[in-house]
Amino acid sequence: MMWVLATSTAVHRFFKGTLIFTYVVLILGSFLFLNGLLGWIGSYRRGSCLLKLFLIFSLLTISCEIGGIIALNIMKMKMTDILQTAWMEINQNTRNVIQEHFVCCGFVGPQEFADTNDPIDDSCYYKVLEGQNISVVGLRQLNRIGCKEKLVDWFYTNKAIWITCLGALLLLQVISILLAVLVINQMKRENRSSQDINESHHTYL
């Protein structure tokens, strides 16, 4: 996302509070990175305080993810709206890759370039095949189809895949929480056993 911001024309809007998709990705990514770092250091150093902090942050992350899904359903956000928001915030290089892969141009079509001074990338053009028109072999034609419908179709076609990936991520977070609880309880038992040994030792003396 930092690369997208550095190579995007929307970077000047970063401090205006309008890049919702960018903020969500940056905040969630940073939060997961820092939380994972806390969990790793806490488990390596056997630090109860760090592990408890990791546990709290993990629960907050899962709550925010579930809350975000519920909020999208309440606001009745459609897949098209989410994709359009993301399309407006990504850089042109990412758009070019999408346009070339899905054989499309712009989100709604090449007419969106009429409102900007940005040149139309080569990914918006396709070569005319020999069987289509012999008189224009090798010439490029502008693709009039937008990427909106193709992206929506792709997400719905591969719905099982990305839902499974999201479910696996959520399951991984739940497993990490259970492991953190297990380690914290084990540390408590070790501390109690060591205290009992010290008390019995002092009693014996």
JSON list of C-alpha atoms in Angstrom, two decimals:
[
{"chain": "A", "resi": 1, "resn": "MET", "atom": "CA", "xyz": [0.00, 0.00, 0.00]},
{"chain": "A", "resi": 2, "resn": "MET", "atom": "CA", "xyz": [2.94, 2.35, 0.66]},
{"chain": "A", "resi": 3, "resn": "TRP", "atom": "CA", "xyz": [4.15, 1.60, -2.89]},
{"chain": "A", "resi": 4, "resn": "VAL", "atom": "CA", "xyz": [0.66, 2.31, -4.20]},
{"chain": "A", "resi": 5, "resn": "LEU", "atom": "CA", "xyz": [0.61, 5.66, -2.39]},
{"chain": "A", "resi": 6, "resn": "ALA", "atom": "CA", "xyz": [4.09, 6.57, -3.59]},
{"chain": "A", "resi": 7, "resn": "THR", "atom": "CA", "xyz": [3.19, 5.91, -7.22]},
{"chain": "A", "resi": 8, "resn": "SER", "atom": "CA", "xyz": [-0.40, 7.18, -7.17]},
{"chain": "A", "resi": 9, "resn": "THR", "atom": "CA", "xyz": [-1.88, 10.56, -8.00]},
{"chain": "A", "resi": 10, "resn": "ALA", "atom": "CA", "xyz": [-4.14, 10.19, -4.95]},
{"chain": "A", "resi": 11, "resn": "VAL", "atom": "CA", "xyz": [-1.26, 10.68, -2.50]},
{"chain": "A", "resi": 12, "resn": "HIS", "atom": "CA", "xyz": [-2.20, 14.35, -1.98]},
{"chain": "A", "resi": 13, "resn": "ARG", "atom": "CA", "xyz": [-5.61, 13.17, -0.68]},
{"chain": "A", "resi": 14, "resn": "PHE", "atom": "CA", "xyz": [-4.02, 11.04, 2.05]},
{"chain": "A", "resi": 15, "resn": "PHE", "atom": "CA", "xyz": [-4.27, 13.75, 4.73]},
{"chain": "A", "resi": 16, "resn": "LYS", "atom": "CA", "xyz": [-7.74, 14.89, 3.66]},
{"chain": "A", "resi": 17, "resn": "GLY", "atom": "CA", "xyz": [-9.51, 11.83, 5.08]},
{"chain": "A", "resi": 18, "resn": "THR", "atom": "CA", "xyz": [-10.95, 10.60, 1.78]},
{"chain": "A", "resi": 19, "resn": "LEU", "atom": "CA", "xyz": [-8.90, 7.43, 1.10]},
{"chain": "A", "resi": 20, "resn": "ILE", "atom": "CA", "xyz": [-11.08, 5.00, 3.07]},
{"chain": "A", "resi": 21, "resn": "PHE", "atom": "CA", "xyz": [-9.76, 1.83, 1.41]},
{"chain": "A", "resi": 22, "resn": "THR", "atom": "CA", "xyz": [-6.16, 2.93, 1.91]},
{"chain": "A", "resi": 23, "resn": "TYR", "atom": "CA", "xyz": [-6.68, 3.77, 5.57]},
{"chain": "A", "resi": 24, "resn": "VAL", "atom": "CA", "xyz": [-8.35, 0.42, 6.28]},
{"chain": "A", "resi": 25, "resn": "VAL", "atom": "CA", "xyz": [-5.55, -1.57, 4.62]},
{"chain": "A", "resi": 26, "resn": "LEU", "atom": "CA", "xyz": [-2.76, 0.42, 6.30]},
{"chain": "A", "resi": 27, "resn": "ILE", "atom": "CA", "xyz": [-4.34, 0.33, 9.76]},
{"chain": "A", "resi": 28, "resn": "LEU", "atom": "CA", "xyz": [-5.24, -3.36, 9.60]},
{"chain": "A", "resi": 29, "resn": "GLY", "atom": "CA", "xyz": [-1.84, -4.34, 8.18]},
{"chain": "A", "resi": 30, "resn": "SER", "atom": "CA", "xyz": [0.10, -2.30, 10.75]},
{"chain": "A", "resi": 31, "resn": "PHE", "atom": "CA", "xyz": [-2.07, -3.60, 13.57]},
{"chain": "A", "resi": 32, "resn": "LEU", "atom": "CA", "xyz": [-1.58, -7.24, 12.54]},
{"chain": "A", "resi": 33, "resn": "PHE", "atom": "CA", "xyz": [2.19, -6.73, 12.13]},
{"chain": "A", "resi": 34, "resn": "LEU", "atom": "CA", "xyz": [2.64, -5.10, 15.54]},
{"chain": "A", "resi": 35, "resn": "ASN", "atom": "CA", "xyz": [0.38, -7.64, 17.20]},
{"chain": "A", "resi": 36, "resn": "GLY", "atom": "CA", "xyz": [2.30, -10.53, 15.66]},
{"chain": "A", "resi": 37, "resn": "LEU", "atom": "CA", "xyz": [5.55, -8.94, 16.81]},
{"chain": "A", "resi": 38, "resn": "LEU", "atom": "CA", "xyz": [4.19, -8.68, 20.35]},
{"chain": "A", "resi": 39, "resn": "GLY", "atom": "CA", "xyz": [3.11, -12.31, 20.31]},
{"chain": "A", "resi": 40, "resn": "TRP", "atom": "CA", "xyz": [6.45, -13.53, 18.98]},
{"chain": "A", "resi": 41, "resn": "ILE", "atom": "CA", "xyz": [8.52, -11.56, 21.50]},
{"chain": "A", "resi": 42, "resn": "GLY", "atom": "CA", "xyz": [6.15, -12.51, 24.33]},
{"chain": "A", "resi": 43, "resn": "SER", "atom": "CA", "xyz": [6.31, -16.23, 23.55]},
{"chain": "A", "resi": 44, "resn": "TYR", "atom": "CA", "xyz": [10.08, -16.15, 23.02]},
{"chain": "A", "resi": 45, "resn": "ARG", "atom": "CA", "xyz": [10.81, -14.19, 26.21]},
{"chain": "A", "resi": 46, "resn": "ARG", "atom": "CA", "xyz": [8.03, -15.93, 28.13]},
{"chain": "A", "resi": 47, "resn": "GLY", "atom": "CA", "xyz": [6.65, -12.53, 29.02]},
{"chain": "A", "resi": 48, "resn": "SER", "atom": "CA", "xyz": [3.18, -12.76, 30.52]},
{"chain": "A", "resi": 49, "resn": "CYS", "atom": "CA", "xyz": [2.49, -9.04, 30.05]},
{"chain": "A", "resi": 50, "resn": "LEU", "atom": "CA", "xyz": [3.30, -9.11, 26.32]},
{"chain": "A", "resi": 51, "resn": "LEU", "atom": "CA", "xyz": [1.25, -12.25, 25.77]},
{"chain": "A", "resi": 52, "resn": "LYS", "atom": "CA", "xyz": [-1.74, -10.73, 27.55]},
{"chain": "A", "resi": 53, "resn": "LEU", "atom": "CA", "xyz": [-1.36, -7.61, 25.40]},
{"chain": "A", "resi": 54, "resn": "PHE", "atom": "CA", "xyz": [-1.19, -9.84, 22.31]},
{"chain": "A", "resi": 55, "resn": "LEU", "atom": "CA", "xyz": [-4.33, -11.62, 23.49]},
{"chain": "A", "resi": 56, "resn": "ILE", "atom": "CA", "xyz": [-6.22, -8.35, 23.96]},
{"chain": "A", "resi": 57, "resn": "PHE", "atom": "CA", "xyz": [-5.14, -6.99, 20.56]},
{"chain": "A", "resi": 58, "resn": "SER", "atom": "CA", "xyz": [-6.07, -10.27, 18.85]},
{"chain": "A", "resi": 59, "resn": "LEU", "atom": "CA", "xyz": [-9.55, -10.16, 20.35]},
{"chain": "A", "resi": 60, "resn": "LEU", "atom": "CA", "xyz": [-9.89, -6.52, 19.27]},
{"chain": "A", "resi": 61, "resn": "THR", "atom": "CA", "xyz": [-8.78, -7.41, 15.73]},
{"chain": "A", "resi": 62, "resn": "ILE", "atom": "CA", "xyz": [-11.33, -10.20, 15.39]},
{"chain": "A", "resi": 63, "resn": "SER", "atom": "CA", "xyz": [-14.03, -7.95, 16.86]},
{"chain": "A", "resi": 64, "resn": "CYS", "atom": "CA", "xyz": [-13.18, -5.19, 14.35]},
{"chain": "A", "resi": 65, "resn": "GLU", "atom": "CA", "xyz": [-13.22, -7.64, 11.44]},
{"chain": "A", "resi": 66, "resn": "ILE", "atom": "CA", "xyz": [-16.61, -9.05, 12.42]},
{"chain": "A", "resi": 67, "resn": "GLY", "atom": "CA", "xyz": [-17.88, -5.53, 13.15]},
{"chain": "A", "resi": 68, "resn": "GLY", "atom": "CA", "xyz": [-16.70, -4.36, 9.73]},
{"chain": "A", "resi": 69, "resn": "ILE", "atom": "CA", "xyz": [-18.58, -7.17, 7.98]},
{"chain": "A", "resi": 70, "resn": "ILE", "atom": "CA", "xyz": [-21.73, -6.37, 9.97]},
{"chain": "A", "resi": 71, "resn": "ALA", "atom": "CA", "xyz": [-21.34, -2.64, 9.20]},
{"chain": "A", "resi": 72, "resn": "LEU", "atom": "CA", "xyz": [-21.06, -3.36, 5.47]},
{"chain": "A", "resi": 73, "resn": "ASN", "atom": "CA", "xyz": [-24.24, -5.40, 5.63]},
{"chain": "A", "resi": 74, "resn": "ILE", "atom": "CA", "xyz": [-26.06, -2.70, 7.60]},
{"chain": "A", "resi": 75, "resn": "MET", "atom": "CA", "xyz": [-24.99, 0.02, 5.16]},
{"chain": "A", "resi": 76, "resn": "LYS", "atom": "CA", "xyz": [-25.93, -2.34, 2.31]},
{"chain": "A", "resi": 77, "resn": "MET", "atom": "CA", "xyz": [-22.61, -1.80, 0.59]},
{"chain": "A", "resi": 78, "resn": "LYS", "atom": "CA", "xyz": [-22.43, -3.60, -2.73]},
{"chain": "A", "resi": 79, "resn": "MET", "atom": "CA", "xyz": [-19.38, -5.26, -4.20]},
{"chain": "A", "resi": 80, "resn": "THR", "atom": "CA", "xyz": [-19.42, -2.65, -6.97]},
{"chain": "A", "resi": 81, "resn": "ASP", "atom": "CA", "xyz": [-19.13, 0.21, -4.47]},
{"chain": "A", "resi": 82, "resn": "ILE", "atom": "CA", "xyz": [-16.18, -1.41, -2.69]},
{"chain": "A", "resi": 83, "resn": "LEU", "atom": "CA", "xyz": [-14.40, -2.13, -5.97]},
{"chain": "A", "resi": 84, "resn": "GLN", "atom": "CA", "xyz": [-14.99, 1.40, -7.23]},
{"chain": "A", "resi": 85, "resn": "THR", "atom": "CA", "xyz": [-13.54, 2.87, -4.03]},
{"chain": "A", "resi": 86, "resn": "ALA", "atom": "CA", "xyz": [-10.48, 0.63, -4.32]},
{"chain": "A", "resi": 87, "resn": "TRP", "atom": "CA", "xyz": [-10.11, 1.44, -8.04]},
{"chain": "A", "resi": 88, "resn": "MET", "atom": "CA", "xyz": [-10.03, 5.19, -7.36]},
{"chain": "A", "resi": 89, "resn": "GLU", "atom": "CA", "xyz": [-7.25, 4.77, -4.77]},
{"chain": "A", "resi": 90, "resn": "ILE", "atom": "CA", "xyz": [-4.88, 2.28, -6.42]},
{"chain": "A", "resi": 91, "resn": "ASN", "atom": "CA", "xyz": [-2.07, 3.42, -8.68]},
{"chain": "A", "resi": 92, "resn": "GLN", "atom": "CA", "xyz": [-2.07, 3.30, -12.44]},
{"chain": "A", "resi": 93, "resn": "ASN", "atom": "CA", "xyz": [0.38, 0.39, -12.58]},
{"chain": "A", "resi": 94, "resn": "THR", "atom": "CA", "xyz": [-2.08, -1.83, -10.72]},
{"chain": "A", "resi": 95, "resn": "ARG", "atom": "CA", "xyz": [-4.90, -0.67, -12.99]},
{"chain": "A", "resi": 96, "resn": "ASN", "atom": "CA", "xyz": [-2.81, -1.51, -16.03]},
{"chain": "A", "resi": 97, "resn": "VAL", "atom": "CA", "xyz": [-2.25, -5.06, -14.77]},
{"chain": "A", "resi": 98, "resn": "ILE", "atom": "CA", "xyz": [-5.99, -5.49, -14.20]},
{"chain": "A", "resi": 99, "resn": "GLN", "atom": "CA", "xyz": [-6.85, -4.00, -17.61]},
{"chain": "A", "resi": 100, "resn": "GLU", "atom": "CA", "xyz": [-4.40, -6.29, -19.36]},
{"chain": "A", "resi": 101, "resn": "HIS", "atom": "CA", "xyz": [-5.54, -9.40, -17.49]},
{"chain": "A", "resi": 102, "resn": "PHE", "atom": "CA", "xyz": [-9.29, -8.85, -17.89]},
{"chain": "A", "resi": 103, "resn": "VAL", "atom": "CA", "xyz": [-9.03, -7.21, -21.35]},
{"chain": "A", "resi": 104, "resn": "CYS", "atom": "CA", "xyz": [-10.85, -4.04, -20.30]},
{"chain": "A", "resi": 105, "resn": "CYS", "atom": "CA", "xyz": [-10.23, -0.31, -20.03]},
{"chain": "A", "resi": 106, "resn": "GLY", "atom": "CA", "xyz": [-11.01, 1.91, -17.06]},
{"chain": "A", "resi": 107, "resn": "PHE", "atom": "CA", "xyz": [-13.52, 1.03, -14.39]},
{"chain": "A", "resi": 108, "resn": "VAL", "atom": "CA", "xyz": [-16.59, 1.97, -16.42]},
{"chain": "A", "resi": 109, "resn": "GLY", "atom": "CA", "xyz": [-14.86, 2.32, -19.79]},
{"chain": "A", "resi": 110, "resn": "PRO", "atom": "CA", "xyz": [-12.32, 4.54, -21.57]},
{"chain": "A", "resi": 111, "resn": "GLN", "atom": "CA", "xyz": [-14.62, 7.57, -21.17]},
{"chain": "A", "resi": 112, "resn": "GLU", "atom": "CA", "xyz": [-13.26, 8.07, -17.64]},
{"chain": "A", "resi": 113, "resn": "PHE", "atom": "CA", "xyz": [-9.98, 9.24, -19.19]},
{"chain": "A", "resi": 114, "resn": "ALA", "atom": "CA", "xyz": [-11.85, 12.17, -20.76]},
{"chain": "A", "resi": 115, "resn": "ASP", "atom": "CA", "xyz": [-12.05, 13.92, -17.38]},
{"chain": "A", "resi": 116, "resn": "THR", "atom": "CA", "xyz": [-8.32, 13.61, -16.71]},
{"chain": "A", "resi": 117, "resn": "ASN", "atom": "CA", "xyz": [-5.09, 14.45, -18.46]},
{"chain": "A", "resi": 118, "resn": "ASP", "atom": "CA", "xyz": [-3.74, 10.92, -17.96]},
{"chain": "A", "resi": 119, "resn": "PRO", "atom": "CA", "xyz": [-2.78, 9.16, -21.19]},
{"chain": "A", "resi": 120, "resn": "ILE", "atom": "CA", "xyz": [-4.55, 5.92, -22.04]},
{"chain": "A", "resi": 121, "resn": "ASP", "atom": "CA", "xyz": [-2.19, 3.04, -21.31]},
{"chain": "A", "resi": 122, "resn": "ASP", "atom": "CA", "xyz": [-1.31, 0.34, -23.85]},
{"chain": "A", "resi": 123, "resn": "SER", "atom": "CA", "xyz": [-3.21, -2.18, -21.71]},
{"chain": "A", "resi": 124, "resn": "CYS", "atom": "CA", "xyz": [-6.44, -0.52, -22.90]},
{"chain": "A", "resi": 125, "resn": "TYR", "atom": "CA", "xyz": [-5.73, -1.56, -26.47]},
{"chain": "A", "resi": 126, "resn": "TYR", "atom": "CA", "xyz": [-5.93, -4.93, -28.14]},
{"chain": "A", "resi": 127, "resn": "LYS", "atom": "CA", "xyz": [-4.59, -6.13, -31.47]},
{"chain": "A", "resi": 128, "resn": "VAL", "atom": "CA", "xyz": [-7.05, -7.00, -34.22]},
{"chain": "A", "resi": 129, "resn": "LEU", "atom": "CA", "xyz": [-6.67, -10.64, -35.19]},
{"chain": "A", "resi": 130, "resn": "GLU", "atom": "CA", "xyz": [-6.13, -11.63, -38.81]},
{"chain": "A", "resi": 131, "resn": "GLY", "atom": "CA", "xyz": [-9.41, -13.49, -39.00]},
{"chain": "A", "resi": 132, "resn": "GLN", "atom": "CA", "xyz": [-11.39, -10.47, -37.82]},
{"chain": "A", "resi": 133, "resn": "ASN", "atom": "CA", "xyz": [-10.33, -7.92, -40.39]},
{"chain": "A", "resi": 134, "resn": "ILE", "atom": "CA", "xyz": [-7.54, -8.57, -42.88]},
{"chain": "A", "resi": 135, "resn": "SER", "atom": "CA", "xyz": [-7.23, -4.90, -43.82]},
{"chain": "A", "resi": 136, "resn": "VAL", "atom": "CA", "xyz": [-6.26, -3.84, -40.31]},
{"chain": "A", "resi": 137, "resn": "VAL", "atom": "CA", "xyz": [-3.90, -6.64, -39.29]},
{"chain": "A", "resi": 138, "resn": "GLY", "atom": "CA", "xyz": [-1.57, -5.51, -36.51]},
{"chain": "A", "resi": 139, "resn": "LEU", "atom": "CA", "xyz": [-3.54, -2.33, -35.77]},
{"chain": "A", "resi": 140, "resn": "ARG", "atom": "CA", "xyz": [-4.60, -1.68, -32.21]},
{"chain": "A", "resi": 141, "resn": "GLN", "atom": "CA", "xyz": [-8.16, -1.05, -31.20]},
{"chain": "A", "resi": 142, "resn": "LEU", "atom": "CA", "xyz": [-9.33, 0.69, -28.05]},
{"chain": "A", "resi": 143, "resn": "ASN", "atom": "CA", "xyz": [-11.20, -1.63, -25.72]},
{"chain": "A", "resi": 144, "resn": "ARG", "atom": "CA", "xyz": [-14.61, -0.10, -24.95]},
{"chain": "A", "resi": 145, "resn": "ILE", "atom": "CA", "xyz": [-15.46, -2.52, -22.14]},
{"chain": "A", "resi": 146, "resn": "GLY", "atom": "CA", "xyz": [-15.00, -1.33, -18.55]},
{"chain": "A", "resi": 147, "resn": "CYS", "atom": "CA", "xyz": [-13.45, -3.45, -15.81]},
{"chain": "A", "resi": 148, "resn": "LYS", "atom": "CA", "xyz": [-16.34, -3.06, -13.36]},
{"chain": "A", "resi": 149, "resn": "GLU", "atom": "CA", "xyz": [-18.49, -5.93, -14.57]},
{"chain": "A", "resi": 150, "resn": "LYS", "atom": "CA", "xyz": [-15.52, -8.22, -15.15]},
{"chain": "A", "resi": 151, "resn": "LEU", "atom": "CA", "xyz": [-14.15, -7.61, -11.65]},
{"chain": "A", "resi": 152, "resn": "VAL", "atom": "CA", "xyz": [-17.55, -8.20, -10.06]},
{"chain": "A", "resi": 153, "resn": "ASP", "atom": "CA", "xyz": [-17.99, -11.41, -12.09]},
{"chain": "A", "resi": 154, "resn": "TRP", "atom": "CA", "xyz": [-14.50, -12.56, -11.09]},
{"chain": "A", "resi": 155, "resn": "PHE", "atom": "CA", "xyz": [-15.19, -12.00, -7.38]},
{"chain": "A", "resi": 156, "resn": "TYR", "atom": "CA", "xyz": [-18.52, -13.83, -7.55]},
{"chain": "A", "resi": 157, "resn": "THR", "atom": "CA", "xyz": [-17.06, -16.66, -9.64]},
{"chain": "A", "resi": 158, "resn": "ASN", "atom": "CA", "xyz": [-14.16, -17.12, -7.18]},
{"chain": "A", "resi": 159, "resn": "LYS", "atom": "CA", "xyz": [-16.35, -16.46, -4.15]},
{"chain": "A", "resi": 160, "resn": "ALA", "atom": "CA", "xyz": [-15.54, -19.82, -2.58]},
{"chain": "A", "resi": 161, "resn": "ILE", "atom": "CA", "xyz": [-11.79, -19.20, -2.85]},
{"chain": "A", "resi": 162, "resn": "TRP", "atom": "CA", "xyz": [-11.55, -15.77, -1.23]},
{"chain": "A", "resi": 163, "resn": "ILE", "atom": "CA", "xyz": [-14.17, -16.60, 1.41]},
{"chain": "A", "resi": 164, "resn": "THR", "atom": "CA", "xyz": [-12.13, -19.71, 2.27]},
{"chain": "A", "resi": 165, "resn": "CYS", "atom": "CA", "xyz": [-8.99, -17.57, 2.51]},
{"chain": "A", "resi": 166, "resn": "LEU", "atom": "CA", "xyz": [-10.72, -15.08, 4.82]},
{"chain": "A", "resi": 167, "resn": "GLY", "atom": "CA", "xyz": [-12.08, -17.94, 6.91]},
{"chain": "A", "resi": 168, "resn": "ALA", "atom": "CA", "xyz": [-8.60, -19.49, 7.13]},
{"chain": "A", "resi": 169, "resn": "LEU", "atom": "CA", "xyz": [-7.20, -16.13, 8.29]},
{"chain": "A", "resi": 170, "resn": "LEU", "atom": "CA", "xyz": [-9.90, -15.87, 10.96]},
{"chain": "A", "resi": 171, "resn": "LEU", "atom": "CA", "xyz": [-9.24, -19.47, 12.03]},
{"chain": "A", "resi": 172, "resn": "LEU", "atom": "CA", "xyz": [-5.51, -18.73, 12.27]},
{"chain": "A", "resi": 173, "resn": "GLN", "atom": "CA", "xyz": [-6.26, -15.76, 14.54]},
{"chain": "A", "resi": 174, "resn": "VAL", "atom": "CA", "xyz": [-8.50, -17.90, 16.75]},
{"chain": "A", "resi": 175, "resn": "ILE", "atom": "CA", "xyz": [-5.80, -20.60, 16.97]},
{"chain": "A", "resi": 176, "resn": "SER", "atom": "CA", "xyz": [-3.20, -17.97, 17.92]},
{"chain": "A", "resi": 177, "resn": "ILE", "atom": "CA", "xyz": [-5.51, -16.73, 20.69]},
{"chain": "A", "resi": 178, "resn": "LEU", "atom": "CA", "xyz": [-5.98, -20.27, 22.03]},
{"chain": "A", "resi": 179, "resn": "LEU", "atom": "CA", "xyz": [-2.22, -20.87, 21.94]},
{"chain": "A", "resi": 180, "resn": "ALA", "atom": "CA", "xyz": [-1.62, -17.59, 23.78]},
{"chain": "A", "resi": 181, "resn": "VAL", "atom": "CA", "xyz": [-4.12, -18.61, 26.47]},
{"chain": "A", "resi": 182, "resn": "LEU", "atom": "CA", "xyz": [-2.42, -22.02, 26.72]},
{"chain": "A", "resi": 183, "resn": "VAL", "atom": "CA", "xyz": [1.04, -20.47, 27.15]},
{"chain": "A", "resi": 184, "resn": "ILE", "atom": "CA", "xyz": [-0.23, -17.97, 29.75]},
{"chain": "A", "resi": 185, "resn": "ASN", "atom": "CA", "xyz": [-1.89, -20.75, 31.77]},
{"chain": "A", "resi": 186, "resn": "GLN", "atom": "CA", "xyz": [1.25, -22.88, 31.53]},
{"chain": "A", "resi": 187, "resn": "MET", "atom": "CA", "xyz": [3.34, -19.97, 32.79]},
{"chain": "A", "resi": 188, "resn": "LYS", "atom": "CA", "xyz": [0.93, -19.48, 35.71]},
{"chain": "A", "resi": 189, "resn": "ARG", "atom": "CA", "xyz": [1.21, -23.17, 36.63]},
{"chain": "A", "resi": 190, "resn": "GLU", "atom": "CA", "xyz": [5.00, -23.00, 36.48]},
{"chain": "A", "resi": 191, "resn": "ASN", "atom": "CA", "xyz": [5.03, -19.91, 38.69]},
{"chain": "A", "resi": 192, "resn": "ARG", "atom": "CA", "xyz": [2.70, -21.57, 41.20]},
{"chain": "A", "resi": 193, "resn": "SER", "atom": "CA", "xyz": [4.78, -24.75, 41.30]},
{"chain": "A", "resi": 194, "resn": "SER", "atom": "CA", "xyz": [7.97, -22.74, 41.80]},
{"chain": "A", "resi": 195, "resn": "GLN", "atom": "CA", "xyz": [6.31, -20.77, 44.62]},
{"chain": "A", "resi": 196, "resn": "ASP", "atom": "CA", "xyz": [5.14, -24.01, 46.27]},
{"chain": "A", "resi": 197, "resn": "ILE", "atom": "CA", "xyz": [8.66, -25.42, 46.06]},
{"chain": "A", "resi": 198, "resn": "ASN", "atom": "CA", "xyz": [10.11, -22.26, 47.63]},
{"chain": "A", "resi": 199, "resn": "GLU", "atom": "CA", "xyz": [7.49, -22.29, 50.40]},
{"chain": "A", "resi": 200, "resn": "SER", "atom": "CA", "xyz": [8.11, -25.94, 51.17]},
{"chain": "A", "resi": 201, "resn": "HIS", "atom": "CA", "xyz": [11.85, -25.33, 51.14]},
{"chain": "A", "resi": 202, "resn": "HIS", "atom": "CA", "xyz": [11.51, -22.43, 53.63]},
{"chain": "A", "resi": 203, "resn": "THR", "atom": "CA", "xyz": [9.20, -24.53, 55.80]},
{"chain": "A", "resi": 204, "resn": "TYR", "atom": "CA", "xyz": [11.71, -27.37, 55.84]},
{"chain": "A", "resi": 205, "resn": "LEU", "atom": "CA", "xyz": [14.48, -24.99, 56.84]}
]
